[in-house]
Amino acid sequence: MNARSWLLPIAACVLAGCAVQSTPGSLALPVREAGASVAKGSGSWMLPEAKSEDLLYVADWNDEHVDVYAYPSARHVGELKADEPSGLCVDAASDVWVNEPLKVIEYQHGGVKPIAKLATPGFSYACAVDPASGNLAVTDVQVKGPDGIAVFAHASGQPTVYIDPAMPSPASMGYDDQGNLFVDGNTSRKGSFRFAELPQGAAS
């Protein structure tokens, strides 16, 4: 049975053209804290039935793991050990991407072993997958210099980095069903709010 994926919160889901499906899928919800039922320091695990269930993935930055729950029952069915996971996104195959410092890691729906790892130029904070092309966009936070958006064509290889001087601190993002990327952020790390669009195929 094919699994479908959705991206939460709902606002991002609407931008990505998501819809509730009747087949098993994945929900990806980045949060700063979540209750963990497995002690910190344990390895990744997943109940066998998780692959055939709708799943909710919750990134726990403080305790360095991603909790996995059956949806809507909220039964804890798994956990992925992760290094300061700050964001999550899902692709058309229901693979789940996890943002970690300087990289983004891909897992299959209900899987515990990474199936891909992509290095990012800066700190990987948030991500989104284009449902039209499979491109993976990642917020690229630099220690020095302006932050940007790193876009991996077809979620592989080396990224193209887009920098907008009017929005040097991008934060969250989401694609629509036409491959247009929408990004929110600030004029500076403590500046005013900005919202921008990177049209499909555009360079800025």
mmCIF file of N, CA, C and O in Angstrom, residues 164 167 172 174 181-185 193-199:
data_model
loop_
_atom_site.group_PDB
_atom_site.id
_atom_site.type_symbol
_atom_site.label_atom_id
_atom_site.label_comp_id
_atom_site.label_asym_id
_atom_site.label_seq_id
_atom_site.Cartn_x
_atom_site.Cartn_y
_atom_site.Cartn_z
ATOM 1 N N ASP A 164 18.727 36.587 -0.628
ATOM 2 C CA ASP A 164 17.922 37.788 -0.855
ATOM 3 C C ASP A 164 18.375 38.856 0.124
ATOM 4 O O ASP A 164 18.124 38.737 1.323
ATOM 5 N N MET A 167 15.976 39.984 2.682
ATOM 6 C CA MET A 167 15.566 39.044 3.714
ATOM 7 C C MET A 167 16.766 38.167 4.089
ATOM 8 O O MET A 167 16.858 37.011 3.714
ATOM 9 N N SER A 172 11.133 29.781 7.678
ATOM 10 C CA SER A 172 10.338 28.641 7.229
ATOM 11 C C SER A 172 10.019 28.755 5.749
ATOM 12 O O SER A 172 10.126 29.822 5.161
ATOM 13 N N GLY A 174 7.762 26.681 2.163
ATOM 14 C CA GLY A 174 6.873 25.662 1.631
ATOM 15 C C GLY A 174 6.679 25.854 0.144
ATOM 16 O O GLY A 174 6.696 26.985 -0.355
ATOM 17 N N LEU A 181 8.409 28.358 -4.580
ATOM 18 C CA LEU A 181 8.822 28.271 -3.184
ATOM 19 C C LEU A 181 8.475 29.567 -2.456
ATOM 20 O O LEU A 181 8.833 30.658 -2.904
ATOM 21 N N PHE A 182 7.787 29.436 -1.317
ATOM 22 C CA PHE A 182 7.435 30.587 -0.488
ATOM 23 C C PHE A 182 8.230 30.526 0.805
ATOM 24 O O PHE A 182 8.324 29.470 1.433
ATOM 25 N N VAL A 183 8.816 31.660 1.187
ATOM 26 C CA VAL A 183 9.731 31.712 2.338
ATOM 27 C C VAL A 183 9.343 32.876 3.230
ATOM 28 O O VAL A 183 9.040 33.972 2.744
ATOM 29 N N ASP A 184 9.351 32.639 4.553
ATOM 30 C CA ASP A 184 9.203 33.763 5.470
ATOM 31 C C ASP A 184 10.504 33.962 6.228
ATOM 32 O O ASP A 184 11.370 33.091 6.263
ATOM 33 N N GLY A 185 10.666 35.156 6.793
ATOM 34 C CA GLY A 185 11.904 35.471 7.501
ATOM 35 C C GLY A 185 11.894 36.905 7.988
ATOM 36 O O GLY A 185 10.842 37.513 8.146
ATOM 37 N N PHE A 193 9.322 41.443 9.780
ATOM 38 C CA PHE A 193 8.907 40.244 9.048
ATOM 39 C C PHE A 193 8.967 40.463 7.538
ATOM 40 O O PHE A 193 8.652 41.531 7.033
ATOM 41 N N ARG A 194 9.357 39.431 6.810
ATOM 42 C CA ARG A 194 9.357 39.440 5.354
ATOM 43 C C ARG A 194 8.763 38.128 4.846
ATOM 44 O O ARG A 194 8.887 37.086 5.479
ATOM 45 N N PHE A 195 8.115 38.197 3.682
ATOM 46 C CA PHE A 195 7.558 37.017 3.022
ATOM 47 C C PHE A 195 7.919 37.116 1.555
ATOM 48 O O PHE A 195 7.708 38.159 0.936
ATOM 49 N N ALA A 196 8.493 36.059 0.986
ATOM 50 C CA ALA A 196 8.994 36.137 -0.382
ATOM 51 C C ALA A 196 8.642 34.877 -1.161
ATOM 52 O O ALA A 196 8.349 33.828 -0.591
ATOM 53 N N GLU A 197 8.703 34.997 -2.495
ATOM 54 C CA GLU A 197 8.453 33.868 -3.386
ATOM 55 C C GLU A 197 9.651 33.697 -4.319
ATOM 56 O O GLU A 197 10.156 34.661 -4.901
ATOM 57 N N LEU A 198 10.107 32.455 -4.444
ATOM 58 C CA LEU A 198 11.093 32.084 -5.462
ATOM 59 C C LEU A 198 10.319 31.302 -6.519
ATOM 60 O O LEU A 198 10.033 30.109 -6.327
ATOM 61 N N PRO A 199 9.938 31.950 -7.631
ATOM 62 C CA PRO A 199 9.129 31.253 -8.638
ATOM 63 C C PRO A 199 9.875 30.065 -9.239
ATOM 64 O O PRO A 199 11.105 30.059 -9.319
#
